[in-house]
Structure formats: structure tokens, C-alpha cells
Amino acid sequence: MKRTFDIWILIFIIFLTLIGIVMIFSSSLVMASKSSFYNFDAYYFLKRQIIWLIFGSLILILAFRADWIFLRKFSLIGIIFTIILLILVLIPGVGKTVLGARRWIDLGFLSFQPSEIAKFTLIFYLADVISRKYDKFEKPTFLIIPFLILGIFCFLIEKEPDLGTVLILGGTFLGILYLGGIKKHYLLSLILSGIVLVGFRILHESYRLRRLTAFINPWKDPQDSGYHIIQSLIALGSGGIFGLGLGQSRQKFFYLPEQHTDFIFAILGEELGLIG
């Protein structure tokens, strides 16, 4: 079978990857150069990113050449393997706690989040099931097993806790069902149910509710829950239309926390502006 790919998708992937490498280096060099944890190495994150780029490129090539008709037979095994990993990460001593959340499994030479693997295995499983049982797809009973798997994934990931990944998995699940041709009223019912469940989990945990209210009005608590958002808005506002210039961010000088991860978008906006 002749294999083809969309050249424009590949171009966008390369373009976004290069932007990511440049911005991770720009946003992290000040913090890394001043931290003993990173051996005062300004190039720490740049080097790691390049290593992962090489590794990811190899995986991309292997995935392109893989026989997906054969591999789809293992989609359910992938689900079971992922559930095992999601259980293991919750066990103290196995799962690594970072900033109050136990989301990582640290193998020494490699750390990874089982929730990231869950994103892939869920997509792979749903694509396989829908394509094999498309004639039964419009029946509500068809959704019982996929929905049960999603529920197990979300329950275990929410225990880490990581509500953000739960939302991504839920959105991915609904997106695949929509592309598969599910009836609109079934989809609407699932969306409304998801909104109710997420709302309940937000109200159940006070810190999540504080984050939501801080997002709406960060200036109500500028020194605590609203601090990150205010500093990111300062960064974006400083960038204006054309930005301060690549590498010229001021907020990365320890004003904006997590500047090379969660808030890297703010640094990008500050340096490259709205156009960037």
C-alpha cells in the first residue's frame, strides 16, 4: 500500500515545533541560569527539548511506516495498560508529586505522565471501535463501553488531581463521536452531562473555585490567586502589536511564575506581540 501524507500538516508541525523550541529557550534561560537545580545552565531546557525533538521525529517516522491495520488489534490492550499506569501513578513512592499533584512516574532516566498516554490510547481505541462497528454506532447501547472507559480514565486522572486533562479527554471523546456521525441529540446530552459533572467538581474543591473566580476578576486577590493571571496580562499588554523583540521579555525575570511551561504563551505575546 502506497503511503501518503499531507505536506501542509507536516509544514505546520515543523513550523510550530521550531517556534516552540525558540520560545522555550527564550523563556527559560534566565530561570535556568540562576537555579542550582538546573546546574546554572541557561541551555538546560533547550538541550532537553532538542533531545525530545530527535526522539519524537523517530517516533513520527515509525508511526508513518507502521501497519495500523495490524496494530489496531491491540487497542483494547492499550486501554488496559493505560489504566494500570493511571493506578500506579496514584501510589505513593511510585507516582512523583510535583506542585501538590501526583501525575508523574519517574524512571530515573525518564519521567512521563500516564495521562498523556491516555490521550493517545483513547483516540486509538475509539477510532478502531467506531470503524469496526459503524452500523451499530447510532444506537445508545454502543456508547456504554467507550463511555465506561472514559469514566475510568477521568476518575483516575481527576484523583491526581488534573481536571484540565479530564476536560481534554472529554472534549476529544465528544469530538471523535461527532466526526463518527453520532446523532446530535445524543451528543448534546453528553455535553450537558459533562458540564454538570465538571461544575460539580469545581464547586466541590475550593481551590478550583478560587481559580475560576480569579480568572473572572484577578485583581480581587492580586497577591495570591490572581497573581499569575495579572502578570501574564502585563506581559501580553507590554508586547502590544509587534512585541518587545525576541529574547526581550521583562516578565521572565521572575515576575511571571512557570514562564517556560503553563505561561509560555504570555512570554511569546510579550516578545513577539499580537502579530507573533
mmCIF file of C-alpha atoms in Angstrom:
data_model
loop_
_atom_site.group_PDB
_atom_site.id
_atom_site.type_symbol
_atom_site.label_atom_id
_atom_site.label_comp_id
_atom_site.label_asym_id
_atom_site.label_seq_id
_atom_site.Cartn_x
_atom_site.Cartn_y
_atom_site.Cartn_z
ATOM 1 C CA MET A 1 0.000 0.000 0.000
ATOM 2 C CA LYS A 2 1.408 3.367 -1.012
ATOM 3 C CA ARG A 3 1.656 5.749 1.938
ATOM 4 C CA THR A 4 0.953 9.438 1.525
ATOM 5 C CA PHE A 5 0.800 12.384 3.896
ATOM 6 C CA ASP A 6 -0.496 15.941 3.881
ATOM 7 C CA ILE A 7 2.504 18.170 3.201
ATOM 8 C CA TRP A 8 0.796 21.208 4.742
ATOM 9 C CA ILE A 9 0.191 19.425 8.030
ATOM 10 C CA LEU A 10 3.865 18.437 8.084
ATOM 11 C CA ILE A 11 4.917 22.023 7.355
ATOM 12 C CA PHE A 12 2.743 23.348 10.198
ATOM 13 C CA ILE A 13 4.110 20.714 12.591
ATOM 14 C CA ILE A 14 7.705 21.690 11.749
ATOM 15 C CA PHE A 15 6.876 25.404 11.998
ATOM 16 C CA LEU A 16 5.142 25.091 15.388
ATOM 17 C CA THR A 17 7.911 22.818 16.712
ATOM 18 C CA LEU A 18 10.609 25.338 15.790
ATOM 19 C CA ILE A 19 8.634 28.167 17.393
ATOM 20 C CA GLY A 20 8.267 26.017 20.499
ATOM 21 C CA ILE A 21 11.998 25.348 20.753
ATOM 22 C CA VAL A 22 12.874 29.015 20.326
ATOM 23 C CA MET A 23 10.318 30.208 22.871
ATOM 24 C CA ILE A 24 11.183 27.556 25.463
ATOM 25 C CA PHE A 25 14.808 28.643 25.275
ATOM 26 C CA SER A 26 13.922 32.325 25.435
ATOM 27 C CA SER A 27 11.501 31.945 28.347
ATOM 28 C CA SER A 28 13.638 29.554 30.430
ATOM 29 C CA LEU A 29 17.206 30.825 30.074
ATOM 30 C CA VAL A 30 17.008 33.389 32.901
ATOM 31 C CA MET A 31 15.417 30.985 35.358
ATOM 32 C CA ALA A 32 17.694 28.054 34.430
ATOM 33 C CA SER A 33 20.874 30.156 34.605
ATOM 34 C CA LYS A 34 20.026 31.253 38.166
ATOM 35 C CA SER A 35 18.965 27.878 39.585
ATOM 36 C CA SER A 36 21.265 25.274 41.137
ATOM 37 C CA PHE A 37 18.572 22.673 40.347
ATOM 38 C CA TYR A 38 19.451 23.134 36.674
ATOM 39 C CA ASN A 39 23.196 23.442 37.362
ATOM 40 C CA PHE A 40 23.052 27.148 36.441
ATOM 41 C CA ASP A 41 22.855 26.046 32.816
ATOM 42 C CA ALA A 42 20.953 28.548 30.664
ATOM 43 C CA TYR A 43 20.765 25.940 27.887
ATOM 44 C CA TYR A 44 19.271 23.213 30.111
ATOM 45 C CA PHE A 45 15.764 23.243 28.635
ATOM 46 C CA LEU A 46 16.982 23.911 25.096
ATOM 47 C CA LYS A 47 19.154 20.785 25.159
ATOM 48 C CA ARG A 48 16.363 18.665 26.605
ATOM 49 C CA GLN A 49 13.925 19.969 24.021
ATOM 50 C CA ILE A 50 16.268 19.112 21.156
ATOM 51 C CA ILE A 51 16.753 15.595 22.530
ATOM 52 C CA TRP A 52 12.986 15.098 22.686
ATOM 53 C CA LEU A 53 12.641 16.576 19.194
ATOM 54 C CA ILE A 54 15.003 13.928 17.826
ATOM 55 C CA PHE A 55 13.189 11.193 19.737
ATOM 56 C CA GLY A 56 9.782 12.467 18.626
ATOM 57 C CA SER A 57 10.904 12.642 14.993
ATOM 58 C CA LEU A 58 11.952 8.997 15.118
ATOM 59 C CA ILE A 59 8.564 8.067 16.582
ATOM 60 C CA LEU A 60 6.876 10.085 13.802
ATOM 61 C CA ILE A 61 8.772 8.138 11.134
ATOM 62 C CA LEU A 62 7.985 4.795 12.788
ATOM 63 C CA ALA A 63 4.316 5.718 13.147
ATOM 64 C CA PHE A 64 4.139 6.699 9.480
ATOM 65 C CA ARG A 65 5.591 3.359 8.426
ATOM 66 C CA ALA A 66 3.604 1.263 10.928
ATOM 67 C CA ASP A 67 0.894 -1.172 9.881
ATOM 68 C CA TRP A 68 -2.091 0.383 11.632
ATOM 69 C CA ILE A 69 -4.427 -2.372 10.399
ATOM 70 C CA PHE A 70 -2.356 -4.809 12.452
ATOM 71 C CA LEU A 71 -1.800 -2.520 15.441
ATOM 72 C CA ARG A 72 -5.498 -1.735 15.864
ATOM 73 C CA LYS A 73 -5.911 -5.294 17.212
ATOM 74 C CA PHE A 74 -4.106 -4.107 20.339
ATOM 75 C CA SER A 75 -6.283 -1.044 21.005
ATOM 76 C CA LEU A 76 -8.057 -2.661 23.990
ATOM 77 C CA ILE A 77 -4.729 -3.895 25.389
ATOM 78 C CA GLY A 78 -3.531 -0.286 25.194
ATOM 79 C CA ILE A 79 -6.565 0.792 27.248
ATOM 80 C CA ILE A 80 -5.861 -1.828 29.933
ATOM 81 C CA PHE A 81 -2.163 -0.879 30.026
ATOM 82 C CA THR A 82 -3.087 2.794 30.425
ATOM 83 C CA ILE A 83 -5.485 2.060 33.300
ATOM 84 C CA ILE A 84 -2.700 0.161 35.087
ATOM 85 C CA LEU A 85 -0.348 3.143 34.672
ATOM 86 C CA LEU A 86 -3.026 5.556 35.920
ATOM 87 C CA ILE A 87 -3.450 3.416 39.035
ATOM 88 C CA LEU A 88 0.310 3.111 39.602
ATOM 89 C CA VAL A 89 0.855 6.872 39.454
ATOM 90 C CA LEU A 90 -1.513 7.329 42.412
ATOM 91 C CA ILE A 91 0.573 5.031 44.625
ATOM 92 C CA PRO A 92 2.944 6.967 46.936
ATOM 93 C CA GLY A 93 6.529 6.107 46.108
ATOM 94 C CA VAL A 94 5.639 5.181 42.533
ATOM 95 C CA GLY A 95 3.980 8.413 41.441
ATOM 96 C CA LYS A 96 6.090 11.565 41.678
ATOM 97 C CA THR A 97 4.469 14.597 43.301
ATOM 98 C CA VAL A 98 5.127 17.979 41.661
ATOM 99 C CA LEU A 99 3.459 21.166 42.972
ATOM 100 C CA GLY A 100 0.950 19.176 45.002
ATOM 101 C CA ALA A 101 -0.160 16.824 42.208
ATOM 102 C CA ARG A 102 0.957 13.218 41.720
ATOM 103 C CA ARG A 103 0.962 12.970 37.920
ATOM 104 C CA TRP A 104 4.408 11.642 37.031
ATOM 105 C CA ILE A 105 6.121 8.262 37.022
ATOM 106 C CA ASP A 106 9.865 8.799 37.391
ATOM 107 C CA LEU A 107 12.082 6.034 35.989
ATOM 108 C CA GLY A 108 15.276 7.936 36.752
ATOM 109 C CA PHE A 109 16.376 8.399 33.150
ATOM 110 C CA LEU A 110 12.844 9.302 32.076
ATOM 111 C CA SER A 111 9.732 10.859 33.622
ATOM 112 C CA PHE A 112 6.322 10.658 31.979
ATOM 113 C CA GLN A 113 2.658 11.344 32.688
ATOM 114 C CA PRO A 114 0.325 8.359 32.182
ATOM 115 C CA SER A 115 -2.451 10.867 31.461
ATOM 116 C CA GLU A 116 -0.606 11.843 28.270
ATOM 117 C CA ILE A 117 -0.589 8.202 27.167
ATOM 118 C CA ALA A 118 -4.321 8.094 27.938
ATOM 119 C CA LYS A 119 -4.959 10.766 25.293
ATOM 120 C CA PHE A 120 -3.418 8.590 22.599
ATOM 121 C CA THR A 121 -4.890 5.233 23.621
ATOM 122 C CA LEU A 122 -8.394 6.696 23.948
ATOM 123 C CA ILE A 123 -8.272 8.143 20.416
ATOM 124 C CA PHE A 124 -6.842 4.904 19.019
ATOM 125 C CA TYR A 125 -9.470 2.780 20.748
ATOM 126 C CA LEU A 126 -12.431 4.945 19.721
ATOM 127 C CA ALA A 127 -11.280 5.145 16.102
ATOM 128 C CA ASP A 128 -10.945 1.367 15.983
ATOM 129 C CA VAL A 129 -14.301 0.623 17.640
ATOM 130 C CA ILE A 130 -16.285 3.133 15.588
ATOM 131 C CA SER A 131 -14.797 1.934 12.289
ATOM 132 C CA ARG A 132 -15.464 -1.740 13.121
ATOM 133 C CA LYS A 133 -18.979 -1.277 14.481
ATOM 134 C CA TYR A 134 -20.159 1.676 12.466
ATOM 135 C CA ASP A 135 -23.510 0.013 11.719
ATOM 136 C CA LYS A 136 -24.298 -0.007 15.472
ATOM 137 C CA PHE A 137 -22.890 3.450 16.114
ATOM 138 C CA GLU A 138 -26.227 5.281 16.257
ATOM 139 C CA LYS A 139 -27.598 3.008 18.982
ATOM 140 C CA PRO A 140 -27.237 4.369 22.554
ATOM 141 C CA THR A 141 -26.049 0.971 23.841
ATOM 142 C CA PHE A 142 -22.972 1.278 21.637
ATOM 143 C CA LEU A 143 -21.664 4.042 23.886
ATOM 144 C CA ILE A 144 -21.756 2.037 27.127
ATOM 145 C CA ILE A 145 -18.264 0.502 26.922
ATOM 146 C CA PRO A 146 -16.494 3.575 25.434
ATOM 147 C CA PHE A 147 -18.210 5.800 27.994
ATOM 148 C CA LEU A 148 -17.207 3.421 30.809
ATOM 149 C CA ILE A 149 -13.575 3.569 29.671
ATOM 150 C CA LEU A 150 -13.707 7.361 29.518
ATOM 151 C CA GLY A 151 -15.206 7.409 33.015
ATOM 152 C CA ILE A 152 -12.410 5.229 34.424
ATOM 153 C CA PHE A 153 -9.766 7.404 32.769
ATOM 154 C CA CYS A 154 -11.338 10.620 34.047
ATOM 155 C CA PHE A 155 -11.890 9.265 37.567
ATOM 156 C CA LEU A 156 -8.257 8.180 37.967
ATOM 157 C CA ILE A 157 -6.810 11.333 36.384
ATOM 158 C CA GLU A 158 -9.047 13.585 38.476
ATOM 159 C CA LYS A 159 -7.621 11.880 41.576
ATOM 160 C CA GLU A 160 -4.100 13.115 40.729
ATOM 161 C CA PRO A 161 -5.672 15.817 40.591
ATOM 162 C CA ASP A 162 -5.721 17.041 36.982
ATOM 163 C CA LEU A 163 -9.080 18.425 35.912
ATOM 164 C CA GLY A 164 -7.527 20.088 32.838
ATOM 165 C CA THR A 165 -6.582 16.749 31.258
ATOM 166 C CA VAL A 166 -10.031 15.388 32.143
ATOM 167 C CA LEU A 167 -11.565 18.238 30.127
ATOM 168 C CA ILE A 168 -9.234 17.489 27.204
ATOM 169 C CA LEU A 169 -10.148 13.794 27.244
ATOM 170 C CA GLY A 170 -13.849 14.619 27.440
ATOM 171 C CA GLY A 171 -13.600 17.093 24.573
ATOM 172 C CA THR A 172 -11.612 14.602 22.483
ATOM 173 C CA PHE A 173 -14.182 11.894 23.177
ATOM 174 C CA LEU A 174 -17.059 14.134 22.064
ATOM 175 C CA GLY A 175 -15.107 15.331 19.021
ATOM 176 C CA ILE A 176 -14.497 11.786 17.782
ATOM 177 C CA LEU A 177 -18.152 10.857 18.323
ATOM 178 C CA TYR A 178 -19.168 13.929 16.318
ATOM 179 C CA LEU A 179 -16.800 13.042 13.465
ATOM 180 C CA GLY A 180 -18.099 9.493 13.600
ATOM 181 C CA GLY A 181 -21.612 10.760 12.906
ATOM 182 C CA ILE A 182 -23.362 10.397 16.256
ATOM 183 C CA LYS A 183 -26.892 11.779 16.438
ATOM 184 C CA LYS A 184 -26.947 15.377 17.555
ATOM 185 C CA HIS A 185 -29.324 14.870 20.487
ATOM 186 C CA TYR A 186 -27.075 12.150 21.920
ATOM 187 C CA LEU A 187 -24.091 14.472 21.603
ATOM 188 C CA LEU A 188 -25.980 17.350 23.230
ATOM 189 C CA SER A 189 -26.984 15.109 26.143
ATOM 190 C CA LEU A 190 -23.357 14.103 26.703
ATOM 191 C CA ILE A 191 -22.195 17.726 26.566
ATOM 192 C CA LEU A 192 -24.790 18.861 29.119
ATOM 193 C CA SER A 193 -23.952 15.928 31.397
ATOM 194 C CA GLY A 194 -20.263 16.791 31.154
ATOM 195 C CA ILE A 195 -20.912 20.430 32.049
ATOM 196 C CA VAL A 196 -22.879 19.383 35.132
ATOM 197 C CA LEU A 197 -20.156 16.956 36.289
ATOM 198 C CA VAL A 198 -17.342 19.466 35.752
ATOM 199 C CA GLY A 199 -19.330 22.168 37.541
ATOM 200 C CA PHE A 200 -19.864 19.844 40.476
ATOM 201 C CA ARG A 201 -16.131 19.027 40.707
ATOM 202 C CA ILE A 202 -15.226 22.716 40.584
ATOM 203 C CA LEU A 203 -17.678 23.570 43.357
ATOM 204 C CA HIS A 204 -16.540 20.553 45.386
ATOM 205 C CA GLU A 205 -12.902 21.743 45.545
ATOM 206 C CA SER A 206 -12.448 25.240 46.979
ATOM 207 C CA TYR A 207 -9.100 25.846 45.217
ATOM 208 C CA ARG A 208 -10.704 25.236 41.830
ATOM 209 C CA LEU A 209 -13.458 27.683 42.619
ATOM 210 C CA ARG A 210 -10.826 30.257 43.651
ATOM 211 C CA ARG A 211 -9.074 29.753 40.333
ATOM 212 C CA LEU A 212 -12.312 30.311 38.451
ATOM 213 C CA THR A 213 -13.168 33.484 40.354
ATOM 214 C CA ALA A 214 -9.567 34.671 39.962
ATOM 215 C CA PHE A 215 -9.858 34.192 36.194
ATOM 216 C CA ILE A 216 -13.003 36.332 36.147
ATOM 217 C CA ASN A 217 -11.551 39.046 38.405
ATOM 218 C CA PRO A 218 -7.828 38.507 39.166
ATOM 219 C CA TRP A 219 -7.493 41.975 40.759
ATOM 220 C CA LYS A 220 -9.697 40.863 43.657
ATOM 221 C CA ASP A 221 -6.713 38.910 45.026
ATOM 222 C CA PRO A 222 -3.643 40.282 43.183
ATOM 223 C CA GLN A 223 -1.044 38.814 45.559
ATOM 224 C CA ASP A 224 -2.359 35.236 45.612
ATOM 225 C CA SER A 225 -4.909 33.550 43.358
ATOM 226 C CA GLY A 226 -4.914 36.367 40.789
ATOM 227 C CA TYR A 227 -1.144 36.900 40.692
ATOM 228 C CA HIS A 228 -0.343 34.604 37.752
ATOM 229 C CA ILE A 229 -3.125 35.991 35.575
ATOM 230 C CA ILE A 230 -2.241 39.617 36.290
ATOM 231 C CA GLN A 231 1.435 39.049 35.494
ATOM 232 C CA SER A 232 0.529 37.264 32.264
ATOM 233 C CA LEU A 233 -1.761 40.133 31.266
ATOM 234 C CA ILE A 234 1.079 42.580 31.949
ATOM 235 C CA ALA A 235 3.303 40.502 29.664
ATOM 236 C CA LEU A 236 0.731 40.422 26.856
ATOM 237 C CA GLY A 237 -0.043 44.129 27.265
ATOM 238 C CA SER A 238 3.653 45.012 27.162
ATOM 239 C CA GLY A 239 4.053 43.122 23.894
ATOM 240 C CA GLY A 240 1.398 45.145 22.128
ATOM 241 C CA ILE A 241 1.086 44.597 18.377
ATOM 242 C CA PHE A 242 4.688 43.859 17.399
ATOM 243 C CA GLY A 243 6.254 42.744 20.704
ATOM 244 C CA LEU A 244 9.343 43.850 22.584
ATOM 245 C CA GLY A 245 11.564 41.658 20.444
ATOM 246 C CA LEU A 246 12.722 38.062 20.658
ATOM 247 C CA GLY A 247 14.518 37.480 23.957
ATOM 248 C CA GLN A 248 13.498 40.895 25.339
ATOM 249 C CA SER A 249 10.813 39.781 27.803
ATOM 250 C CA ARG A 250 10.872 41.515 31.168
ATOM 251 C CA GLN A 251 8.303 39.296 32.869
ATOM 252 C CA LYS A 252 10.562 36.233 32.630
ATOM 253 C CA PHE A 253 12.879 37.889 35.157
ATOM 254 C CA PHE A 254 10.990 36.142 37.999
ATOM 255 C CA TYR A 255 7.834 38.254 37.757
ATOM 256 C CA LEU A 256 5.811 35.582 35.963
ATOM 257 C CA PRO A 257 5.919 32.096 37.559
ATOM 258 C CA GLU A 258 6.065 28.989 35.348
ATOM 259 C CA GLN A 259 7.092 31.182 32.448
ATOM 260 C CA HIS A 260 8.520 28.309 30.387
ATOM 261 C CA THR A 261 5.552 25.952 30.879
ATOM 262 C CA ASP A 262 1.998 26.988 31.803
ATOM 263 C CA PHE A 263 2.501 30.680 30.967
ATOM 264 C CA ILE A 264 4.811 30.473 27.964
ATOM 265 C CA PHE A 265 2.058 31.979 25.807
ATOM 266 C CA ALA A 266 2.342 35.203 27.799
ATOM 267 C CA ILE A 267 6.097 35.349 27.135
ATOM 268 C CA LEU A 268 5.515 34.704 23.446
ATOM 269 C CA GLY A 269 2.993 37.551 23.356
ATOM 270 C CA GLU A 270 5.350 39.862 25.200
ATOM 271 C CA GLU A 271 8.298 39.210 22.895
ATOM 272 C CA LEU A 272 6.535 38.734 19.531
ATOM 273 C CA GLY A 273 3.338 40.705 20.115
ATOM 274 C CA LEU A 274 -0.100 40.125 18.648
ATOM 275 C CA ILE A 275 1.443 39.508 15.214
ATOM 276 C CA GLY A 276 3.665 36.755 16.672
#
